[in-house]
């Protein structure tokens, strides 16, 4: 733990140094009558050209964005960036944490909307070559965890075994988590000896970082169960390949070991899902699927996933995980999931 504290302290001081150098360079350019030029690397976790030698999802940028004071839109972006950077500098100096929402409400008339702050924080992460949590900017996690696990987050203990029927919130300060025991509750997790995590929709950063931590420390196989619709599939790919918005930090957020457990478009015939549980794909659904089918990583890394996604488009229907429980309420936990894991 002492080594981790020293490492964290060293990183904090290094970030404060970088912030000082960055702002000093801008001030110096302005003092010399020059228009400051800010170069921001751009990253992506997929493209639509699988035949090319792309390096999507790598640590290498695919291009640069240039911000200058000659464009009015750029001036506002730099203004926002410097205001956010000043707040971050204060957080680091005082060793405090803040949420993105808190930062927005410090200058709402300048920031205008939350997405402007989010964009500025991402730009700062790229410029400072760090992850968001290194800036002491945290998210309020939506994820939940239950099962064979007990762990610390700093001085706080998460004992999932003591409340087997309840899910615990995924910790926000993942860098302070220390996993020290795996245990079983007396429900699904006991029978199948597993840890269950849900992001409750698209996974946020704490959930993805926590999952990454468990995989690295416990060396467990990891499976993903999502609804059979384009949004469920997009959630699956976010876990495995990362998101475009956070592409600059993909290596710390993606889980390349994850395997798709279900539910598959081919399952509704295999398991005789009742017709009243099947919903037709909307025009928006079809458009989203067609766009996802072009992503390079589907064709290069997981062609079987692409086949299932294409099948969804051909069948023209979607259905939720719960549709598999239409025949018997316990089918999903007692039959479907165990059998899929056994095959994997």
Tab-separated table of C-alpha atoms in Angstrom:
chain	number	residue	atom	x	y	z
A	1	UNK	CA	0.000	0.000	0.000
A	2	UNK	CA	2.857	2.420	0.749
A	3	UNK	CA	4.226	1.876	-2.745
A	4	UNK	CA	0.819	2.650	-4.224
A	5	UNK	CA	0.562	5.862	-2.208
A	6	UNK	CA	3.992	6.975	-3.371
A	7	UNK	CA	3.092	6.148	-6.947
A	8	UNK	CA	-0.143	8.113	-6.648
A	9	UNK	CA	1.674	11.056	-5.040
A	10	UNK	CA	4.331	11.042	-7.741
A	11	UNK	CA	1.630	11.038	-10.426
A	12	UNK	CA	-0.202	13.910	-8.741
A	13	UNK	CA	2.938	16.048	-8.606
A	14	UNK	CA	3.764	15.204	-12.209
A	15	UNK	CA	0.301	16.318	-13.330
A	16	UNK	CA	0.627	19.587	-11.431
A	17	UNK	CA	3.954	20.166	-13.185
A	18	UNK	CA	2.427	19.473	-16.604
A	19	UNK	CA	-0.500	21.796	-15.926
A	20	UNK	CA	1.878	24.569	-14.913
A	21	UNK	CA	4.024	24.098	-18.026
A	22	UNK	CA	0.974	23.986	-20.309
A	23	UNK	CA	-0.586	27.194	-18.967
A	24	UNK	CA	2.796	28.953	-18.857
A	25	UNK	CA	3.367	28.198	-22.563
A	26	UNK	CA	-0.035	29.700	-23.470
A	27	UNK	CA	0.606	32.837	-21.403
A	28	UNK	CA	4.054	33.214	-22.936
A	29	UNK	CA	2.682	32.999	-26.490
A	30	UNK	CA	0.047	35.645	-25.722
A	31	UNK	CA	2.668	37.899	-24.099
A	32	UNK	CA	4.799	37.621	-27.243
A	33	UNK	CA	1.861	38.551	-29.465
A	34	UNK	CA	1.551	35.028	-30.863
A	35	UNK	CA	-1.625	32.996	-31.199
A	36	UNK	CA	-1.259	29.895	-29.014
A	37	UNK	CA	-1.511	26.598	-30.874
A	38	UNK	CA	-2.753	23.533	-28.963
A	39	UNK	CA	-2.269	20.121	-30.570
A	40	UNK	CA	-4.601	17.386	-29.327
A	41	UNK	CA	-4.085	13.771	-30.380
A	42	UNK	CA	-7.165	11.965	-31.630
A	43	UNK	CA	-7.851	8.284	-30.948
A	44	UNK	CA	-10.479	5.825	-32.109
A	45	UNK	CA	-11.391	2.279	-31.149
A	46	UNK	CA	-12.838	1.380	-34.550
A	47	UNK	CA	-13.062	2.511	-38.155
A	48	UNK	CA	-14.958	1.319	-41.213
A	49	UNK	CA	-11.988	0.135	-43.284
A	50	UNK	CA	-11.000	-3.363	-42.120
A	51	UNK	CA	-8.893	-3.932	-45.231
A	52	UNK	CA	-6.533	-1.094	-44.335
A	53	UNK	CA	-3.713	-1.345	-41.825
A	54	UNK	CA	-5.651	0.407	-39.095
A	55	UNK	CA	-4.483	0.450	-35.516
A	56	UNK	CA	-7.803	1.244	-33.887
A	57	UNK	CA	-7.884	0.552	-30.172
A	58	UNK	CA	-4.115	0.901	-29.855
A	59	UNK	CA	-2.210	3.537	-27.916
A	60	UNK	CA	-1.342	5.285	-31.185
A	61	UNK	CA	-3.340	8.357	-32.289
A	62	UNK	CA	-4.800	8.405	-35.802
A	63	UNK	CA	-4.478	12.169	-36.146
A	64	UNK	CA	-4.268	15.532	-34.421
A	65	UNK	CA	-6.675	18.394	-33.858
A	66	UNK	CA	-5.254	21.919	-33.841
A	67	UNK	CA	-6.823	24.614	-31.672
A	68	UNK	CA	-5.867	28.262	-32.255
A	69	UNK	CA	-7.173	31.642	-31.139
A	70	UNK	CA	-7.899	32.554	-34.749
A	71	UNK	CA	-11.237	30.701	-34.677
A	72	UNK	CA	-14.010	31.906	-32.398
A	73	UNK	CA	-15.217	28.371	-31.666
A	74	UNK	CA	-11.685	27.400	-30.694
A	75	UNK	CA	-11.401	30.397	-28.371
A	76	UNK	CA	-14.464	29.220	-26.432
A	77	UNK	CA	-13.131	25.668	-26.260
A	78	UNK	CA	-9.792	26.858	-24.910
A	79	UNK	CA	-11.593	29.132	-22.440
A	80	UNK	CA	-13.593	26.167	-21.153
A	81	UNK	CA	-10.512	23.945	-21.070
A	82	UNK	CA	-8.507	26.450	-19.024
A	83	UNK	CA	-11.365	26.988	-16.570
A	84	UNK	CA	-11.732	23.223	-16.070
A	85	UNK	CA	-7.963	22.864	-15.838
A	86	UNK	CA	-7.871	25.487	-13.071
A	87	UNK	CA	-10.482	23.513	-11.119
A	88	UNK	CA	-8.533	20.294	-11.631
A	89	UNK	CA	-5.334	21.975	-10.501
A	90	UNK	CA	-7.066	22.995	-7.278
A	91	UNK	CA	-8.409	19.465	-6.763
A	92	UNK	CA	-4.917	18.026	-7.163
A	93	UNK	CA	-3.317	20.633	-4.923
A	94	UNK	CA	-5.849	19.994	-2.154
A	95	UNK	CA	-6.014	16.251	-2.884
A	96	UNK	CA	-9.812	16.400	-3.216
A	97	UNK	CA	-12.229	14.790	-5.672
A	98	UNK	CA	-15.098	16.192	-7.673
A	99	UNK	CA	-17.664	14.946	-10.164
A	100	UNK	CA	-18.100	16.218	-13.701
A	101	UNK	CA	-21.483	17.592	-12.667
A	102	UNK	CA	-19.940	19.572	-9.803
A	103	UNK	CA	-17.441	21.091	-12.225
A	104	UNK	CA	-20.216	22.079	-14.630
A	105	UNK	CA	-22.081	24.012	-11.937
A	106	UNK	CA	-19.004	26.109	-11.130
A	107	UNK	CA	-19.424	28.040	-14.426
A	108	UNK	CA	-22.777	26.986	-15.983
A	109	UNK	CA	-23.185	30.228	-17.945
A	110	UNK	CA	-19.817	29.622	-19.656
A	111	UNK	CA	-19.990	25.864	-20.045
A	112	UNK	CA	-23.627	25.990	-21.285
A	113	UNK	CA	-24.107	22.202	-21.063
A	114	UNK	CA	-22.565	19.136	-19.433
A	115	UNK	CA	-21.223	17.695	-22.686
A	116	UNK	CA	-18.951	20.748	-23.079
A	117	UNK	CA	-17.297	19.960	-19.742
A	118	UNK	CA	-17.048	16.261	-20.646
A	119	UNK	CA	-15.286	17.142	-23.901
A	120	UNK	CA	-12.872	19.463	-22.104
A	121	UNK	CA	-12.000	16.787	-19.522
A	122	UNK	CA	-11.287	14.277	-22.295
A	123	UNK	CA	-9.057	16.813	-24.065
A	124	UNK	CA	-7.192	17.480	-20.813
A	125	UNK	CA	-6.659	13.743	-20.258
A	126	UNK	CA	-5.125	13.489	-23.732
A	127	UNK	CA	-2.926	16.560	-23.255
A	128	UNK	CA	-1.747	15.380	-19.818
A	129	UNK	CA	-1.466	11.736	-20.964
A	130	UNK	CA	-3.503	10.359	-18.088
A	131	UNK	CA	-6.827	8.748	-17.181
A	132	UNK	CA	-9.766	10.734	-15.854
A	133	UNK	CA	-9.447	9.417	-12.302
A	134	UNK	CA	-5.850	10.705	-12.202
A	135	UNK	CA	-7.325	14.219	-12.409
A	136	UNK	CA	-9.396	13.501	-9.267
A	137	UNK	CA	-12.536	13.737	-11.401
A	138	UNK	CA	-14.835	10.853	-10.489
A	139	UNK	CA	-18.152	9.491	-11.705
A	140	UNK	CA	-21.054	8.367	-9.569
A	141	UNK	CA	-21.138	4.691	-10.516
A	142	UNK	CA	-24.338	2.980	-11.645
A	143	UNK	CA	-22.901	-0.524	-11.575
A	144	UNK	CA	-23.765	-3.246	-9.058
A	145	UNK	CA	-21.826	-6.320	-7.907
A	146	UNK	CA	-22.748	-9.476	-6.001
A	147	UNK	CA	-21.371	-12.997	-5.522
A	148	UNK	CA	-18.123	-14.683	-4.545
A	149	UNK	CA	-16.193	-11.642	-3.485
A	150	UNK	CA	-15.194	-9.474	-0.550
A	151	UNK	CA	-12.964	-6.431	-1.002
A	152	UNK	CA	-11.747	-3.135	0.438
A	153	UNK	CA	-12.115	0.325	-1.097
A	154	UNK	CA	-9.654	2.268	1.018
A	155	UNK	CA	-10.903	1.712	4.584
A	156	UNK	CA	-14.397	0.622	3.503
A	157	UNK	CA	-15.170	-3.086	3.305
A	158	UNK	CA	-17.571	-4.564	0.738
A	159	UNK	CA	-18.763	-7.917	2.067
A	160	UNK	CA	-21.083	-9.323	-0.588
A	161	UNK	CA	-21.447	-12.603	1.304
A	162	UNK	CA	-23.125	-10.978	4.304
A	163	UNK	CA	-26.132	-9.924	2.186
A	164	UNK	CA	-26.536	-12.653	-0.439
A	165	UNK	CA	-29.794	-11.309	-1.822
A	166	UNK	CA	-28.559	-7.744	-2.259
A	167	UNK	CA	-26.285	-6.176	-4.833
A	168	UNK	CA	-23.599	-3.695	-3.750
A	169	UNK	CA	-22.644	-0.536	-5.615
A	170	UNK	CA	-19.474	-0.780	-7.683
A	171	UNK	CA	-16.754	1.297	-5.957
A	172	UNK	CA	-15.936	4.699	-7.426
A	173	UNK	CA	-12.275	4.876	-6.326
A	174	UNK	CA	-11.240	1.679	-8.066
A	175	UNK	CA	-7.535	2.435	-7.647
A	176	UNK	CA	-8.023	1.998	-3.886
A	177	UNK	CA	-9.680	-1.418	-4.171
A	178	UNK	CA	-7.930	-4.455	-2.775
A	179	UNK	CA	-9.555	-7.830	-3.429
A	180	UNK	CA	-8.757	-10.204	-0.617
A	181	UNK	CA	-11.260	-13.040	-0.677
A	182	UNK	CA	-13.753	-14.764	-2.912
A	183	UNK	CA	-16.799	-16.218	-1.208
A	184	UNK	CA	-20.226	-17.552	-2.132
A	185	UNK	CA	-23.752	-16.469	-1.372
A	186	UNK	CA	-26.620	-18.912	-1.286
A	187	UNK	CA	-28.389	-18.017	-4.511
A	188	UNK	CA	-27.286	-18.104	-8.153
A	189	UNK	CA	-23.710	-17.143	-7.314
A	190	UNK	CA	-23.336	-20.032	-4.883
A	191	UNK	CA	-24.631	-22.613	-7.323
A	192	UNK	CA	-22.432	-21.397	-10.157
A	193	UNK	CA	-19.490	-20.036	-8.128
A	194	UNK	CA	-19.351	-16.676	-9.810
A	195	UNK	CA	-19.314	-12.908	-9.407
A	196	UNK	CA	-22.160	-11.018	-11.076
A	197	UNK	CA	-21.721	-7.407	-12.204
A	198	UNK	CA	-24.281	-5.243	-13.965
A	199	UNK	CA	-23.687	-1.806	-15.432
A	200	UNK	CA	-27.459	-1.221	-15.535
A	201	UNK	CA	-27.288	-0.187	-19.183
A	202	UNK	CA	-24.241	1.231	-20.892
A	203	UNK	CA	-21.333	0.630	-18.472
A	204	UNK	CA	-19.838	3.694	-16.817
A	205	UNK	CA	-16.128	4.149	-16.129
A	206	UNK	CA	-16.137	2.826	-12.524
A	207	UNK	CA	-17.900	-0.370	-13.631
A	208	UNK	CA	-15.478	-0.961	-16.503
A	209	UNK	CA	-12.425	-0.208	-14.361
A	210	UNK	CA	-13.685	-2.459	-11.560
A	211	UNK	CA	-14.254	-5.328	-14.001
A	212	UNK	CA	-10.775	-4.763	-15.459
A	213	UNK	CA	-9.335	-4.899	-11.914
A	214	UNK	CA	-11.056	-8.205	-11.116
A	215	UNK	CA	-9.858	-9.818	-14.339
A	216	UNK	CA	-6.266	-8.701	-13.778
A	217	UNK	CA	-6.163	-9.789	-10.124
A	218	UNK	CA	-8.332	-12.903	-10.008
A	219	UNK	CA	-7.629	-14.279	-13.497
A	220	UNK	CA	-11.246	-15.371	-13.932
A	221	UNK	CA	-13.070	-16.120	-17.193
A	222	UNK	CA	-15.590	-13.389	-17.951
A	223	UNK	CA	-18.874	-13.641	-19.847
A	224	UNK	CA	-21.373	-11.022	-20.957
A	225	UNK	CA	-25.153	-11.474	-21.092
A	226	UNK	CA	-27.111	-8.716	-22.878
A	227	UNK	CA	-30.483	-8.193	-24.539
A	228	UNK	CA	-30.797	-9.361	-28.124
A	229	UNK	CA	-31.107	-5.910	-29.650
A	230	UNK	CA	-28.651	-3.427	-31.206
A	231	UNK	CA	-28.200	-1.567	-27.920
A	232	UNK	CA	-27.420	-4.755	-26.025
A	233	UNK	CA	-24.844	-5.594	-28.679
A	234	UNK	CA	-23.340	-2.104	-28.395
A	235	UNK	CA	-23.021	-2.598	-24.623
A	236	UNK	CA	-21.192	-5.876	-25.281
A	237	UNK	CA	-18.702	-4.210	-27.643
A	238	UNK	CA	-18.175	-1.342	-25.189
A	239	UNK	CA	-16.996	-3.839	-22.564
A	240	UNK	CA	-14.699	-5.687	-24.977
A	241	UNK	CA	-13.378	-2.936	-27.257
A	242	UNK	CA	-14.090	0.304	-25.389
A	243	UNK	CA	-16.085	3.355	-26.468
A	244	UNK	CA	-15.212	5.939	-29.103
A	245	UNK	CA	-15.582	8.802	-26.597
A	246	UNK	CA	-12.964	7.259	-24.279
A	247	UNK	CA	-10.793	5.769	-27.029
A	248	UNK	CA	-7.704	7.565	-25.688
A	249	UNK	CA	-7.933	5.431	-22.506
A	250	UNK	CA	-9.053	2.167	-24.105
A	251	UNK	CA	-6.206	0.073	-22.723
A	252	UNK	CA	-7.375	0.782	-19.140
A	253	UNK	CA	-11.083	0.300	-19.786
A	254	UNK	CA	-11.584	-2.525	-22.282
A	255	UNK	CA	-11.872	-6.203	-21.360
A	256	UNK	CA	-10.579	-8.152	-24.397
A	257	UNK	CA	-11.031	-11.438	-22.497
A	258	UNK	CA	-14.819	-11.067	-22.378
A	259	UNK	CA	-16.917	-13.692	-24.153
A	260	UNK	CA	-20.468	-13.205	-25.413
A	261	UNK	CA	-22.708	-15.583	-23.479
A	262	UNK	CA	-25.988	-14.492	-25.067
A	263	UNK	CA	-28.647	-13.852	-25.836
A	264	UNK	CA	-28.146	-14.528	-29.521
A	265	UNK	CA	-30.503	-13.810	-32.427
A	266	UNK	CA	-30.344	-17.534	-33.172
A	267	UNK	CA	-31.667	-18.308	-29.665
A	268	UNK	CA	-35.275	-17.359	-30.268
A	269	UNK	CA	-35.778	-20.341	-32.587
A	270	UNK	CA	-33.482	-22.677	-30.640
A	271	UNK	CA	-35.316	-21.999	-27.362
A	272	UNK	CA	-38.778	-21.389	-28.845
A	273	UNK	CA	-39.200	-17.836	-27.575
A	274	UNK	CA	-42.936	-17.001	-27.706
A	275	UNK	CA	-43.930	-14.699	-30.541
A	276	UNK	CA	-45.432	-12.148	-28.162
A	277	UNK	CA	-41.922	-11.635	-26.721
A	278	UNK	CA	-40.470	-10.747	-30.126
A	279	UNK	CA	-40.450	-7.098	-31.183
A	280	UNK	CA	-39.869	-5.852	-34.739
A	281	UNK	CA	-36.685	-3.867	-35.342
A	282	UNK	CA	-37.394	-0.173	-35.796
A	283	UNK	CA	-35.890	1.891	-38.601
A	284	UNK	CA	-33.476	3.327	-36.030
A	285	UNK	CA	-32.516	-0.189	-34.901
A	286	UNK	CA	-31.753	-1.237	-38.484
A	287	UNK	CA	-29.694	1.881	-39.122
A	288	UNK	CA	-27.664	1.253	-35.968
A	289	UNK	CA	-27.048	-2.397	-36.884
A	290	UNK	CA	-25.963	-1.507	-40.417
A	291	UNK	CA	-23.446	0.992	-39.007
A	292	UNK	CA	-22.104	-1.478	-36.432
A	293	UNK	CA	-21.641	-4.180	-39.070
A	294	UNK	CA	-19.012	-1.954	-40.702
A	295	UNK	CA	-16.835	-1.647	-37.585
A	296	UNK	CA	-13.365	-2.994	-38.264
A	297	UNK	CA	-12.999	-5.014	-35.070
A	298	UNK	CA	-16.093	-7.109	-35.801
A	299	UNK	CA	-14.678	-8.280	-39.104
A	300	UNK	CA	-11.126	-8.763	-37.848
A	301	UNK	CA	-11.480	-9.978	-34.259
A	302	UNK	CA	-14.959	-11.456	-33.713
A	303	UNK	CA	-16.494	-12.472	-37.063
A	304	UNK	CA	-18.941	-14.805	-35.260
A	305	UNK	CA	-20.345	-11.805	-33.390
A	306	UNK	CA	-20.785	-10.051	-36.709
A	307	UNK	CA	-22.600	-13.099	-38.087
A	308	UNK	CA	-25.084	-13.013	-35.195
A	309	UNK	CA	-25.596	-9.259	-35.615
A	310	UNK	CA	-26.236	-9.744	-39.319
A	311	UNK	CA	-28.704	-12.504	-38.448
A	312	UNK	CA	-30.570	-10.081	-36.188
A	313	UNK	CA	-30.952	-7.717	-39.133
A	314	UNK	CA	-32.102	-10.545	-41.428
A	315	UNK	CA	-34.651	-11.849	-38.927
A	316	UNK	CA	-35.912	-8.328	-38.283
A	317	UNK	CA	-36.741	-8.981	-34.620
A	318	UNK	CA	-35.309	-8.291	-31.175
A	319	UNK	CA	-36.063	-9.564	-27.665
A	320	UNK	CA	-34.958	-9.081	-24.076
A	321	UNK	CA	-33.082	-11.501	-21.810
A	322	UNK	CA	-36.270	-12.071	-19.796
A	323	UNK	CA	-37.982	-13.552	-22.850
A	324	UNK	CA	-36.073	-16.779	-22.184
A	325	UNK	CA	-37.959	-17.104	-18.889
A	326	UNK	CA	-41.355	-17.063	-20.586
A	327	UNK	CA	-41.722	-20.852	-20.245
A	328	UNK	CA	-40.287	-21.310	-16.738
A	329	UNK	CA	-39.237	-18.551	-14.366
A	330	UNK	CA	-35.930	-20.218	-13.452
A	331	UNK	CA	-34.907	-21.248	-16.967
A	332	UNK	CA	-32.386	-18.434	-17.341
A	333	UNK	CA	-30.473	-19.102	-14.099
A	334	UNK	CA	-30.845	-22.888	-13.891
A	335	UNK	CA	-30.487	-23.908	-17.516
A	336	UNK	CA	-29.547	-21.250	-20.073
A	337	UNK	CA	-26.590	-19.552	-18.351
A	338	UNK	CA	-24.968	-22.732	-16.915
A	339	UNK	CA	-25.264	-24.540	-20.257
A	340	UNK	CA	-23.761	-21.603	-22.166
A	341	UNK	CA	-20.827	-21.362	-19.740
A	342	UNK	CA	-20.247	-25.119	-20.029
A	343	UNK	CA	-20.056	-24.847	-23.821
A	344	UNK	CA	-17.636	-21.901	-23.551
